[in-house]
PDB file of C-alpha atoms and ligand atoms in Angstrom:
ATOM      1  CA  UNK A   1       3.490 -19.429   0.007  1.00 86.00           C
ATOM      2  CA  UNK A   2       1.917 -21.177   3.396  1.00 90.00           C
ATOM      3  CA  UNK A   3       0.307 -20.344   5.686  1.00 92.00           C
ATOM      4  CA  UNK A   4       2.619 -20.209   9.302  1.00 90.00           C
ATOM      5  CA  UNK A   5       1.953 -21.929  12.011  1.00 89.00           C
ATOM      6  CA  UNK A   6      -1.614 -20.933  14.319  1.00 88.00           C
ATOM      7  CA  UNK A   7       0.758 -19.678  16.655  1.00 84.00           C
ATOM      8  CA  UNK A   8       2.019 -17.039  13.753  1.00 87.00           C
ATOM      9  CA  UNK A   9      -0.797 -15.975  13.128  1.00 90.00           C
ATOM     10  CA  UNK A  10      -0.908 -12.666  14.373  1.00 91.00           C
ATOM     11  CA  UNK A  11      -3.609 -11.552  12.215  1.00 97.00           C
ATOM     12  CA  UNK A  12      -6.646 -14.333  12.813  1.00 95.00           C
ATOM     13  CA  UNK A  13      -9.980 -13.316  12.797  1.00 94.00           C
ATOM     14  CA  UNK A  14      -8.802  -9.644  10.942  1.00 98.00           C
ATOM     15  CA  UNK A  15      -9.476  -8.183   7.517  1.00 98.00           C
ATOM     16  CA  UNK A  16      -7.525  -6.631   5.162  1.00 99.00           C
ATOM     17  CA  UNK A  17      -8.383  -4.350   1.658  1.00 99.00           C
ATOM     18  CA  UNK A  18      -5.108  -4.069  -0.321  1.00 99.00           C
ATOM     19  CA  UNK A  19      -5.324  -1.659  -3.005  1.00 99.00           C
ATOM     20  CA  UNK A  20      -3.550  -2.464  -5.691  1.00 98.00           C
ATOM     21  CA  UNK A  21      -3.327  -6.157  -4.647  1.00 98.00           C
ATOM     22  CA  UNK A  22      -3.016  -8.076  -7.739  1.00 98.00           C
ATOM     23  CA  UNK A  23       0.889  -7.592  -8.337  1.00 98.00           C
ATOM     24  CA  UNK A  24       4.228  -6.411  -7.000  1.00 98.00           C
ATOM     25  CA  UNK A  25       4.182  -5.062  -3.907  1.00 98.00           C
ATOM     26  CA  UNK A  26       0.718  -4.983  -3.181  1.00 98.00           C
ATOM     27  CA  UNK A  27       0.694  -8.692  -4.524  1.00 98.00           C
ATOM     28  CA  UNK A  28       3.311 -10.108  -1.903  1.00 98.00           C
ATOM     29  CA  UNK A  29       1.404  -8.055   0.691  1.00 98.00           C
ATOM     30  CA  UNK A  30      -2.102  -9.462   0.371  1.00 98.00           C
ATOM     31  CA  UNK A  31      -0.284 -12.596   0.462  1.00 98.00           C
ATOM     32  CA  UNK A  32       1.740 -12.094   3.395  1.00 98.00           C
ATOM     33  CA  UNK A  33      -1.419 -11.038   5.903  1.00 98.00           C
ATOM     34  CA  UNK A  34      -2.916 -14.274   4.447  1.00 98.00           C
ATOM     35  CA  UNK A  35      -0.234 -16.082   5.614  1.00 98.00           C
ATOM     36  CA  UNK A  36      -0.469 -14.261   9.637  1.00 97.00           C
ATOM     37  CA  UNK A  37      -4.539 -15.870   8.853  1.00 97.00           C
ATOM     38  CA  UNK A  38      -6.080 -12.034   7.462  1.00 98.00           C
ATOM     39  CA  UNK A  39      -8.770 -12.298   5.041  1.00 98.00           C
ATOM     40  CA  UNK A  40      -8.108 -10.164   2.163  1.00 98.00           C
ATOM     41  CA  UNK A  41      -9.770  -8.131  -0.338  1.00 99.00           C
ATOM     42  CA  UNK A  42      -7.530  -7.883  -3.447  1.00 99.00           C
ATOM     43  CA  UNK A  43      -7.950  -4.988  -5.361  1.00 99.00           C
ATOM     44  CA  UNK A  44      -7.462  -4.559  -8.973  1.00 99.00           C
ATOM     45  CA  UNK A  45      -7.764  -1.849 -12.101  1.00 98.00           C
ATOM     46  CA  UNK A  46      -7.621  -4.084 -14.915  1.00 98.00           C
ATOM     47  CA  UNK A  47      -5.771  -7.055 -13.857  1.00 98.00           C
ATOM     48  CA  UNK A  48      -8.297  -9.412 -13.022  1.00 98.00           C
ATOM     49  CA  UNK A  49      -6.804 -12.686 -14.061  1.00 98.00           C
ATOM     50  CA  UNK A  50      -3.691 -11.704 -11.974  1.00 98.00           C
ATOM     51  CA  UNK A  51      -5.942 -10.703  -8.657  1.00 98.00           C
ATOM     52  CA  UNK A  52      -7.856 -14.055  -9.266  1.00 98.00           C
ATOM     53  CA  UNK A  53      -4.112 -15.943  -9.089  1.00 98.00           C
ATOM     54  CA  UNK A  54      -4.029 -14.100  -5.960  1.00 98.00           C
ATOM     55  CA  UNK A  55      -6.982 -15.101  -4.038  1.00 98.00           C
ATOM     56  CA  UNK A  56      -6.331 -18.262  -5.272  1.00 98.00           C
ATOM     57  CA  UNK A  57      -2.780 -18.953  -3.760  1.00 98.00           C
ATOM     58  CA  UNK A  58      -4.878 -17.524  -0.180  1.00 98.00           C
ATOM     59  CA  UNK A  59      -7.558 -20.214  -1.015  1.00 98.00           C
ATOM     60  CA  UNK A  60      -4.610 -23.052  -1.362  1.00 98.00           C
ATOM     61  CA  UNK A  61      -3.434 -21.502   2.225  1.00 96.00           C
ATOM     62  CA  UNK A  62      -6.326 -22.243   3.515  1.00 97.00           C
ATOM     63  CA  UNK A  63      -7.427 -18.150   3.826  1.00 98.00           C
ATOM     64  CA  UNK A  64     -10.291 -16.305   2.667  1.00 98.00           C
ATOM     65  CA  UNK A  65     -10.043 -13.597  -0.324  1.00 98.00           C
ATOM     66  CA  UNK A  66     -11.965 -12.099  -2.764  1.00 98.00           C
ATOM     67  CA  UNK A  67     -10.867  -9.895  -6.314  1.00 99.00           C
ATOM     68  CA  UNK A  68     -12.544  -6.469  -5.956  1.00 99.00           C
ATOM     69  CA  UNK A  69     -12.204  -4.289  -8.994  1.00 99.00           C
ATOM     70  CA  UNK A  70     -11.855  -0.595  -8.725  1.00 99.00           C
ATOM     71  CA  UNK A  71     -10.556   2.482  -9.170  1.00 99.00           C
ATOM     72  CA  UNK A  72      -9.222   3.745  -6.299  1.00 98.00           C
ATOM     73  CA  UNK A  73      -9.004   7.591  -7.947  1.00 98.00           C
ATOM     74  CA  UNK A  74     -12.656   7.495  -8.185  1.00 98.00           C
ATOM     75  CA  UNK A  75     -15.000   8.386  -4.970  1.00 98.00           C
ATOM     76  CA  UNK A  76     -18.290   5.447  -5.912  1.00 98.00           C
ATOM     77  CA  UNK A  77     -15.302   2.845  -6.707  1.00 99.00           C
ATOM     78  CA  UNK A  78     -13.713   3.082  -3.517  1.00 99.00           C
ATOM     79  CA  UNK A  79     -17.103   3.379  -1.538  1.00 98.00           C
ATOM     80  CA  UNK A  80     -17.895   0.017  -3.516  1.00 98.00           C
ATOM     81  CA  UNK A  81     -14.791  -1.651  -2.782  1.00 99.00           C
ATOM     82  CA  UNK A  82     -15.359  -0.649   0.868  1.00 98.00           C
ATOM     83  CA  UNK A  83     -19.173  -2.150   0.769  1.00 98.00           C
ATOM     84  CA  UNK A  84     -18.189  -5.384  -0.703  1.00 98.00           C
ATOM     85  CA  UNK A  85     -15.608  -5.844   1.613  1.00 98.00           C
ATOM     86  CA  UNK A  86     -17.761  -5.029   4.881  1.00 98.00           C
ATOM     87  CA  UNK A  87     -20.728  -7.325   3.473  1.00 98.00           C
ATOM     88  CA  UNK A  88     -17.945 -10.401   2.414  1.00 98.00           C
ATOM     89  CA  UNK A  89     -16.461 -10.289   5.884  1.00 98.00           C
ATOM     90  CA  UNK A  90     -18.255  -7.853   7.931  1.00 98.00           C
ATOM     91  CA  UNK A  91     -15.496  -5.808   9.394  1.00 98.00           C
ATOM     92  CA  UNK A  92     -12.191  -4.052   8.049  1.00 98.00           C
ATOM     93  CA  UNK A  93      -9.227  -3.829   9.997  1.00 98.00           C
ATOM     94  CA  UNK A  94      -6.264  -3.096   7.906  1.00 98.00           C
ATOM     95  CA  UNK A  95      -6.286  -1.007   4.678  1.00 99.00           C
ATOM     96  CA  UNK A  96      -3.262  -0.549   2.696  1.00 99.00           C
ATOM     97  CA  UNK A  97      -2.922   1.937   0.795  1.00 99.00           C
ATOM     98  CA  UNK A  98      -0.681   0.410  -2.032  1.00 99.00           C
ATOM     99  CA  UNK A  99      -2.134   1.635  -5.694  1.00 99.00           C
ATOM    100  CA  UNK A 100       0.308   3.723  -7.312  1.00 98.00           C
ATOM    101  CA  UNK A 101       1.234   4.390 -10.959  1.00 98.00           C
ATOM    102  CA  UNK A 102       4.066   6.462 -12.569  1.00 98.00           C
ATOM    103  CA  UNK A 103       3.973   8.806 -15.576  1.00 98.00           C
ATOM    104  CA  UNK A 104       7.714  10.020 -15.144  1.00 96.00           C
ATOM    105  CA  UNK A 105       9.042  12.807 -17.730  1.00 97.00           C
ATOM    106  CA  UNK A 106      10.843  15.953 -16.837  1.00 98.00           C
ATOM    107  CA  UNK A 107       9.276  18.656 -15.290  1.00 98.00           C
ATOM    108  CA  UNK A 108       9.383  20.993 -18.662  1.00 98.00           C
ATOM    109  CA  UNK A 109       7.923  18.014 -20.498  1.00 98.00           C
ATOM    110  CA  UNK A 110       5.137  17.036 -17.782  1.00 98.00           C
ATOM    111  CA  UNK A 111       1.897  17.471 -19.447  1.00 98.00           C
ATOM    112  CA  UNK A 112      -0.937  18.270 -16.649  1.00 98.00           C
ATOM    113  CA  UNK A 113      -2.313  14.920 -17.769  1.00 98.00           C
ATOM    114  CA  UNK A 114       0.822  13.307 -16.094  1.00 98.00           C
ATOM    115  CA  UNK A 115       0.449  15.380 -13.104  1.00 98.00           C
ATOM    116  CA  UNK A 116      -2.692  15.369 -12.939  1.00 98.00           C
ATOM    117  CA  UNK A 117      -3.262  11.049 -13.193  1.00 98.00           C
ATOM    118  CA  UNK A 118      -0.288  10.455 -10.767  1.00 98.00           C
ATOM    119  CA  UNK A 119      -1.697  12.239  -8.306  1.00 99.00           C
ATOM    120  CA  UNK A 120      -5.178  11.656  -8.608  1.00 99.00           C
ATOM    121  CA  UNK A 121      -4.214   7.647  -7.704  1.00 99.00           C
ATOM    122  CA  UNK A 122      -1.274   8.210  -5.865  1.00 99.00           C
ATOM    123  CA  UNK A 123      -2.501  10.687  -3.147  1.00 99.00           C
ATOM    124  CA  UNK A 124      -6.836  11.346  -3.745  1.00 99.00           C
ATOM    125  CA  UNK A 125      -6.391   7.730  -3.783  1.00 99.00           C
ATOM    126  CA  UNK A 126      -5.208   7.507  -0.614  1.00 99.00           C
ATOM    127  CA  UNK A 127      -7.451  10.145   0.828  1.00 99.00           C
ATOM    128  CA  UNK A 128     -10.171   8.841  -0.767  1.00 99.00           C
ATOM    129  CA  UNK A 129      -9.752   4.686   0.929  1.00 99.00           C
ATOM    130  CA  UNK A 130      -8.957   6.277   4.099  1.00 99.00           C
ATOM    131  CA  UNK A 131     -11.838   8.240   4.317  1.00 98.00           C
ATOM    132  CA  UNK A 132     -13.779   5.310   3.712  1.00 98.00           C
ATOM    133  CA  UNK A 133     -12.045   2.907   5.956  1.00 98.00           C
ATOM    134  CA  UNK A 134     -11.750   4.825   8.666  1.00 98.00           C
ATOM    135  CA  UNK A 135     -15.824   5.675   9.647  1.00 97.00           C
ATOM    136  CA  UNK A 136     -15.908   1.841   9.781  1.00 98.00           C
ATOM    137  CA  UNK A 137     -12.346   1.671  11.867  1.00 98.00           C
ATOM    138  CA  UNK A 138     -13.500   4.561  14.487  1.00 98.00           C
ATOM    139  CA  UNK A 139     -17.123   2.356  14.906  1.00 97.00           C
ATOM    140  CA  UNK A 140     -14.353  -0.619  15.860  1.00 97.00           C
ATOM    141  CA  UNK A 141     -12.129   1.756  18.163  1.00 97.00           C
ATOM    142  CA  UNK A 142      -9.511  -0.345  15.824  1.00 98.00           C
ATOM    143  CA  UNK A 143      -7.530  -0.556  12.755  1.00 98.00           C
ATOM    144  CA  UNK A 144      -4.797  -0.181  11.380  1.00 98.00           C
ATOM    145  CA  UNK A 145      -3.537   1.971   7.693  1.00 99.00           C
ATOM    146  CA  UNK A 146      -0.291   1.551   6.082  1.00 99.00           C
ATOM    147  CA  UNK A 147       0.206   3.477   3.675  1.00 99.00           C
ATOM    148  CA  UNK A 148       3.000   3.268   0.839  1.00 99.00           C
ATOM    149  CA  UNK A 149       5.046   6.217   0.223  1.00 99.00           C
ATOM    150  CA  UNK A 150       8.409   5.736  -1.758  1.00 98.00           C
ATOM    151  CA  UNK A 151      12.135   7.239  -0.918  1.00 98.00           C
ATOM    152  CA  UNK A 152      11.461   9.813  -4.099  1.00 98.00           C
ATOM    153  CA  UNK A 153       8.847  11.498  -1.436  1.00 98.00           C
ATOM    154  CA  UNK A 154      12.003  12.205   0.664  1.00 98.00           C
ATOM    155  CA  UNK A 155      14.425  12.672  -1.534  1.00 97.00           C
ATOM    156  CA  UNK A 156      13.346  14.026  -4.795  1.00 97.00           C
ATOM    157  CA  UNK A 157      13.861  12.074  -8.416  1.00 95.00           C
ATOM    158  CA  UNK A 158      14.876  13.746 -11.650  1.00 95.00           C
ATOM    159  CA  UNK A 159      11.557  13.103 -13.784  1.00 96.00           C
ATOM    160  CA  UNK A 160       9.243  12.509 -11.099  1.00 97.00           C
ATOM    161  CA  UNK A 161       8.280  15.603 -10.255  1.00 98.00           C
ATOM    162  CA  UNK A 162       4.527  14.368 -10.301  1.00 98.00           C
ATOM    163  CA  UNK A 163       5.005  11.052  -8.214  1.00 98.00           C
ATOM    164  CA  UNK A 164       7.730  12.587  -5.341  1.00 98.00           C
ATOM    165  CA  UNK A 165       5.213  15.519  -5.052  1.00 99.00           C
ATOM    166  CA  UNK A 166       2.320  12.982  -4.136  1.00 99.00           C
ATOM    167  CA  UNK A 167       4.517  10.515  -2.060  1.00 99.00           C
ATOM    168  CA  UNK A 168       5.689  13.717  -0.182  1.00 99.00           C
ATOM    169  CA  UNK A 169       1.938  14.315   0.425  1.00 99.00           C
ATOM    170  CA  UNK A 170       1.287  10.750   1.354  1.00 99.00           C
ATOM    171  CA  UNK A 171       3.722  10.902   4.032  1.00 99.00           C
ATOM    172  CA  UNK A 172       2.242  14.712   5.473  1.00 99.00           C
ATOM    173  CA  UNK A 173      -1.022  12.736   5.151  1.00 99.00           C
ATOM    174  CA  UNK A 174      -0.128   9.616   7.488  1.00 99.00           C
ATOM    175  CA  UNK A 175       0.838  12.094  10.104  1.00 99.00           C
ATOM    176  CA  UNK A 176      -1.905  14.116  10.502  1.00 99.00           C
ATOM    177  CA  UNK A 177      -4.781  11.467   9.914  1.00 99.00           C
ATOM    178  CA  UNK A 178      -2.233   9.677  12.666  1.00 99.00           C
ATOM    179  CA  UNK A 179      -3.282  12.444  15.292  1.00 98.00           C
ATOM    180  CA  UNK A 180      -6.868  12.704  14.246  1.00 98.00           C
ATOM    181  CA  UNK A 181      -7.993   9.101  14.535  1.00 98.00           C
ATOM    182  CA  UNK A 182      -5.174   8.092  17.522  1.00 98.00           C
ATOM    183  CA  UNK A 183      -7.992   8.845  19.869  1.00 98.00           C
ATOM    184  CA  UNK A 184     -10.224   6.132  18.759  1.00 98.00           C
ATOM    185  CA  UNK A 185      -7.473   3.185  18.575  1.00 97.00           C
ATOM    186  CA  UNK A 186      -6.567   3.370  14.746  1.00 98.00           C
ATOM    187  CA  UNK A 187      -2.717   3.921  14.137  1.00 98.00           C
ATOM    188  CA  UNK A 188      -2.072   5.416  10.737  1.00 99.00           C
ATOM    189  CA  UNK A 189       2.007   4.578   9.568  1.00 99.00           C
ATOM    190  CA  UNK A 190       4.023   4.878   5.781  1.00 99.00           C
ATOM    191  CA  UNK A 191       5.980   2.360   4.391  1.00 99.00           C
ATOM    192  CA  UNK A 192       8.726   4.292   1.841  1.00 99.00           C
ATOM    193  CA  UNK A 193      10.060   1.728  -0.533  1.00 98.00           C
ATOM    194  CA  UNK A 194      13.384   2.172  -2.573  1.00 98.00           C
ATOM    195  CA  UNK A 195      13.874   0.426  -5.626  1.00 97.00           C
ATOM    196  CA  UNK A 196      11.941  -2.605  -5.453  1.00 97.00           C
ATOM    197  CA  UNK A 197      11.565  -5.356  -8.706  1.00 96.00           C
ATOM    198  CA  UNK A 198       8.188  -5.058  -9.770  1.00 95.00           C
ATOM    199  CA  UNK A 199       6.430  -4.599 -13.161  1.00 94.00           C
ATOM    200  CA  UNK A 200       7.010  -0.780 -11.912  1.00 93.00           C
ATOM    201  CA  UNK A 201      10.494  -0.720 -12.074  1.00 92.00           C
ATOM    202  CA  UNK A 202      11.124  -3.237 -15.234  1.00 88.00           C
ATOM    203  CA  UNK A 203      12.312  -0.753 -17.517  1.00 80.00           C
ATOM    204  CA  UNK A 204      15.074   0.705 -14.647  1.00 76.00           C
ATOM    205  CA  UNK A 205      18.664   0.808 -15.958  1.00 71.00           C
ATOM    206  CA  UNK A 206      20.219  -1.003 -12.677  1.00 65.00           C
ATOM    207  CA  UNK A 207      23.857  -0.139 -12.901  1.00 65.00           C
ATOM    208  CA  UNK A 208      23.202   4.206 -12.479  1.00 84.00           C
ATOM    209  CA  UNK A 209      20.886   3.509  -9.587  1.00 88.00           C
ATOM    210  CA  UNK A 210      22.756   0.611  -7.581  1.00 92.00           C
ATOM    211  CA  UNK A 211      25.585   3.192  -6.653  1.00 93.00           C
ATOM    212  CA  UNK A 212      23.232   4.899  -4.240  1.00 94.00           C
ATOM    213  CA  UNK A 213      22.315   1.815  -2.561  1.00 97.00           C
ATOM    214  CA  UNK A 214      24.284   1.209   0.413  1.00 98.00           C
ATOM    215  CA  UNK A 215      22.675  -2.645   0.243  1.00 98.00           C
ATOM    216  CA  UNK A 216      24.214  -3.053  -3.298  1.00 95.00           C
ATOM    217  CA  UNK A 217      21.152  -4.540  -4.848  1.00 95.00           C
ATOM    218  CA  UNK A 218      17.117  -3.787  -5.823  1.00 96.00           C
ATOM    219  CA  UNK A 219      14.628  -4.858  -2.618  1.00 98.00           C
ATOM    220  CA  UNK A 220      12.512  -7.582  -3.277  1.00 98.00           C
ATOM    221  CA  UNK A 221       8.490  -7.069  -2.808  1.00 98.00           C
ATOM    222  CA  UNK A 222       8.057  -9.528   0.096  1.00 98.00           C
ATOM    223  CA  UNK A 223      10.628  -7.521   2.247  1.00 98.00           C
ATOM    224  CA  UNK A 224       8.226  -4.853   1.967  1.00 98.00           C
ATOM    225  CA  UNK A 225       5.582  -6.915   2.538  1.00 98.00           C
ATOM    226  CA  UNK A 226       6.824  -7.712   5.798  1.00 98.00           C
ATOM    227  CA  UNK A 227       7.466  -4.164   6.911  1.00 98.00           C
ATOM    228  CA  UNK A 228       3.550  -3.392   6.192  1.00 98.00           C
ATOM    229  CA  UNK A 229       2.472  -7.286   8.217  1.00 98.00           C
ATOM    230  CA  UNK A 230       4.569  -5.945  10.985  1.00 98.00           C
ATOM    231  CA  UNK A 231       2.434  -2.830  10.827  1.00 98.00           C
ATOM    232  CA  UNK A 232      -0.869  -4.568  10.720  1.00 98.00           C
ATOM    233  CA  UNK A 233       0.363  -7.007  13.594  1.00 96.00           C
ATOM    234  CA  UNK A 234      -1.096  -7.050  16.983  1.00 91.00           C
ATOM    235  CA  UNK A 235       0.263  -5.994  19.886  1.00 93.00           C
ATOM    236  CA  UNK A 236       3.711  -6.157  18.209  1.00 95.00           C
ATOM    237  CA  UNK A 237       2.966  -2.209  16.305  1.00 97.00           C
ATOM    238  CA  UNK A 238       0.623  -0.943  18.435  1.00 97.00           C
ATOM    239  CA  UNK A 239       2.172   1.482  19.767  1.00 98.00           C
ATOM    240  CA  UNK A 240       3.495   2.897  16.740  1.00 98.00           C
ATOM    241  CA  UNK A 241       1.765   5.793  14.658  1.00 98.00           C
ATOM    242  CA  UNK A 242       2.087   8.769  12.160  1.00 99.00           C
ATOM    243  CA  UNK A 243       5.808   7.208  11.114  1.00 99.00           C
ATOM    244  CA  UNK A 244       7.695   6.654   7.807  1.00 98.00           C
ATOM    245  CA  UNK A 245       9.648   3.309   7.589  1.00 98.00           C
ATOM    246  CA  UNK A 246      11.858   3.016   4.884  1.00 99.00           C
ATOM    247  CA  UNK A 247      12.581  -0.908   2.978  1.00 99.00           C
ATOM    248  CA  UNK A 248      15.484   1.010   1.195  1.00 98.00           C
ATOM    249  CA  UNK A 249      18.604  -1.179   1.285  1.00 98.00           C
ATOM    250  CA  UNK A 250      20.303   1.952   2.937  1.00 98.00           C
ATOM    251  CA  UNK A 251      19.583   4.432   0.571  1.00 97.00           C
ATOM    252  CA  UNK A 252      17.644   7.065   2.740  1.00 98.00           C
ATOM    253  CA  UNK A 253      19.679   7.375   6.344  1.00 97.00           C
TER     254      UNK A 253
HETATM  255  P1  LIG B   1       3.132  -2.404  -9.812  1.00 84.21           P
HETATM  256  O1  LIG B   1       3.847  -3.702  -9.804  1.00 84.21           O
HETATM  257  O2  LIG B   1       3.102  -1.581 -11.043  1.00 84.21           O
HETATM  258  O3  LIG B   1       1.595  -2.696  -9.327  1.00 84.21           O
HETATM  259  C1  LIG B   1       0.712  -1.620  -9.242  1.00 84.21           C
HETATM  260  C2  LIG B   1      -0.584  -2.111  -8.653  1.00 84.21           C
HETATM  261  O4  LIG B   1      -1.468  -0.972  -8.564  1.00 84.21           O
HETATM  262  C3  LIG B   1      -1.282  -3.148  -9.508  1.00 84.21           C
HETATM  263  O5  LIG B   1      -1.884  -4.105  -8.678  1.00 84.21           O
HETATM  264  C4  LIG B   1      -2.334  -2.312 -10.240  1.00 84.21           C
HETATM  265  O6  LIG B   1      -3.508  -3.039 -10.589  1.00 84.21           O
HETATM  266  C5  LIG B   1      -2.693  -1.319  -9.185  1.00 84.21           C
HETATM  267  N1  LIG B   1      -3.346  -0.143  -9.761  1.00 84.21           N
HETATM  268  C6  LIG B   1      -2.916   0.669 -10.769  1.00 84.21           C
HETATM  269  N2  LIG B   1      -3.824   1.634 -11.011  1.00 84.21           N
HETATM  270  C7  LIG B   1      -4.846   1.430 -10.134  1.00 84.21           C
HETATM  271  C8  LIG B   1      -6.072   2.090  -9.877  1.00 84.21           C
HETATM  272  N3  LIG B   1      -6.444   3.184 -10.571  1.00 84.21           N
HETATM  273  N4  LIG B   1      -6.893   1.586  -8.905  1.00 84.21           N
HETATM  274  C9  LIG B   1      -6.538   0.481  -8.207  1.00 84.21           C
HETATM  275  N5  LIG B   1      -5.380  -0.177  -8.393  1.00 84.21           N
HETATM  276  C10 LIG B   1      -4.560   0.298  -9.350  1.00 84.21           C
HETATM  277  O7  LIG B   1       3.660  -1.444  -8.663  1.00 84.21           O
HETATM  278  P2  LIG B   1       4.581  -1.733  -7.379  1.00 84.21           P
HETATM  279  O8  LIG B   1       5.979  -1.529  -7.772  1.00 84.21           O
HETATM  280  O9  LIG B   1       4.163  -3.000  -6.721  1.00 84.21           O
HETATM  281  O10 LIG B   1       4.175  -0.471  -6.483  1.00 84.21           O
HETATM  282  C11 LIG B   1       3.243  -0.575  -5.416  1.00 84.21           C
HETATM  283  C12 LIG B   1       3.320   0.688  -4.580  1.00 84.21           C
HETATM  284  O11 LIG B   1       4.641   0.839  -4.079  1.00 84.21           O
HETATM  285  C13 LIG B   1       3.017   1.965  -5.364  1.00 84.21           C
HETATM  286  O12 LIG B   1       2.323   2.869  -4.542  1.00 84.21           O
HETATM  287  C14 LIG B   1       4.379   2.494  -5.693  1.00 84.21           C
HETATM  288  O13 LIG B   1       4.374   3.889  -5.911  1.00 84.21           O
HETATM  289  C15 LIG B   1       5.133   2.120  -4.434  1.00 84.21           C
HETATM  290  N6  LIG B   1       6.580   2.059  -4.610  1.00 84.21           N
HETATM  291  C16 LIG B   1       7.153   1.162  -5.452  1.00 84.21           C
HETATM  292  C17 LIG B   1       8.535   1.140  -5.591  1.00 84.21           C
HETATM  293  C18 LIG B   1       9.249   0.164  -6.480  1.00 84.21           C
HETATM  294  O14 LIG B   1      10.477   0.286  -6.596  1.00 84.21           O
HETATM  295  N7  LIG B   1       8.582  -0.776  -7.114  1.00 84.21           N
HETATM  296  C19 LIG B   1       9.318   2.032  -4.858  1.00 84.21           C
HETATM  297  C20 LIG B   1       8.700   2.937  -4.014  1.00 84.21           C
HETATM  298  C21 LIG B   1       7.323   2.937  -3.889  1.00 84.21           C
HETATM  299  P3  LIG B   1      -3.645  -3.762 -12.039  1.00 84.21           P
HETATM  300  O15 LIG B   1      -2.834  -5.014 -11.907  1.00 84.21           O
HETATM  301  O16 LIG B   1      -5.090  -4.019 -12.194  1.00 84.21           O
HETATM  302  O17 LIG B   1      -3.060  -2.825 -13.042  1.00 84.21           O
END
């Protein structure tokens, strides 16, 4: 990817944490904000040689990046991701919320484990970044959260009982952290994915699901991305808060 043109760049001078930044969505994201001229913390669990490829490609942009490993379920990980962040570039303007993991089984055969792991990344996760973010964002009377939700939030999903539950609560989340920090210039949206090709959704059977997609076909991770750079983008979404966008191909309507 390049960098567009200093016109494009809607996003100079900004900064950017993307959780979860070192593939898929969160991958093409990070990359994208480069691209409008962010600089971007890419955070990681375990892939580090894949966030390092990352902050690399921003580095042959001509951007600024750094890998940040954490776990973005734990409270001192995310208040370290957060630190290193403000001391690398010394503000934060747009966190997305993008680290999410699936244990899917059916309900009767959901251990609490599986509950319990999906939504201690999925939505604590969330919670916990935001939290963080936002005493920096309401010094700045600016920012801007995206956070990622999915179509199973709306819609329910045989066997992911444990993920819709805590996409459903990312999306009652947006809207009332929306209302609280409105006040103080920080919009607070979801992005709700359908079925997108990432490492997440390798092991789908295509054929079964493509019948409900209006589009015909799986959504590729940059057209995500560039829901969630609109998002970030000033003055184009700024007057936009507390709402769910879905990058379904149709499915949700
Ligand atoms: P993916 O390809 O599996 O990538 C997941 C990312 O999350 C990786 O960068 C991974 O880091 C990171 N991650 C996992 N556990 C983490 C933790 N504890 N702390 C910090 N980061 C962690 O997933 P994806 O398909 O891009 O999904 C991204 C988001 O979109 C998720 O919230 C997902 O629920 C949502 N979504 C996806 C789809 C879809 O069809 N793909 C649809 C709807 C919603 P490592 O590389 O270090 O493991």
């Amino acid at each position: 990817m390049e960098a567009l043109p200093e016109s494009q760049q809607h996003l100079k001078d900004k900064v950017a944490i993307v959780t979860g930044g070192s593939r898929g969505i969160g991958r093409a994201t990070a990359l994208a904000l480069a691209a409008s001229g962010a600089s971007v913390a890419v955070n990681y669990a375990s892939s580090s040689g894949a966030a390092d490829e990352v902050v690399a490609a921003i580095e042959a942009m001509g951007g600024k990046a750094i890998a940040v490993k954490a776990d973005v379920s734990q409270e001192d990980e995310v208040e370290a991701l957060v630190k290193a962040t403000k001391t690398e570039f010394g503000r934060i303007d747009v966190l997305v919320n993008n680290a999410g993991i699936t244990r899917d089984t059916l309900l009767l055969r959901m251990k609490l484990t599986d509950w319990q792991a999906v939504i201690d990344l999925n939505l604590t996760g969330v919670f916990l970044c935001t939290r963080a973010v936002s005493k920096i964002m309401l010094k700045q009377k600016s920012g801007r959260i995206i956070n990622i939700a999915s179509v199973a939030g709306q819609m329910g999903n045989p066997g992911q009982a444990n993920y819709s539950a805590a996409k459903a609560g990312v999306i009652g989340f947006t809207k009332t952290v929306a209302k609280e920090l409105a006040p103080r210039g920080v919009t607070v949206n979801a992005v709700a994915p359908g079925f997108i090709t990432t490492d997440m959704t390798s092991d789908l059977e295509a054929e079964g699901i493509l019948q409900f997609i209006p589009l015909g076909r799986y959504g590729e991770a940059d057209e995500v991305a560039g829901m969630i750079r609109f998002l970030a983008a000033d003055p184009a979404a700024a007057y936009i808060t507390g709402q769910t966008f879905n990058v379904d191909g149709g499915m949700v309507m």
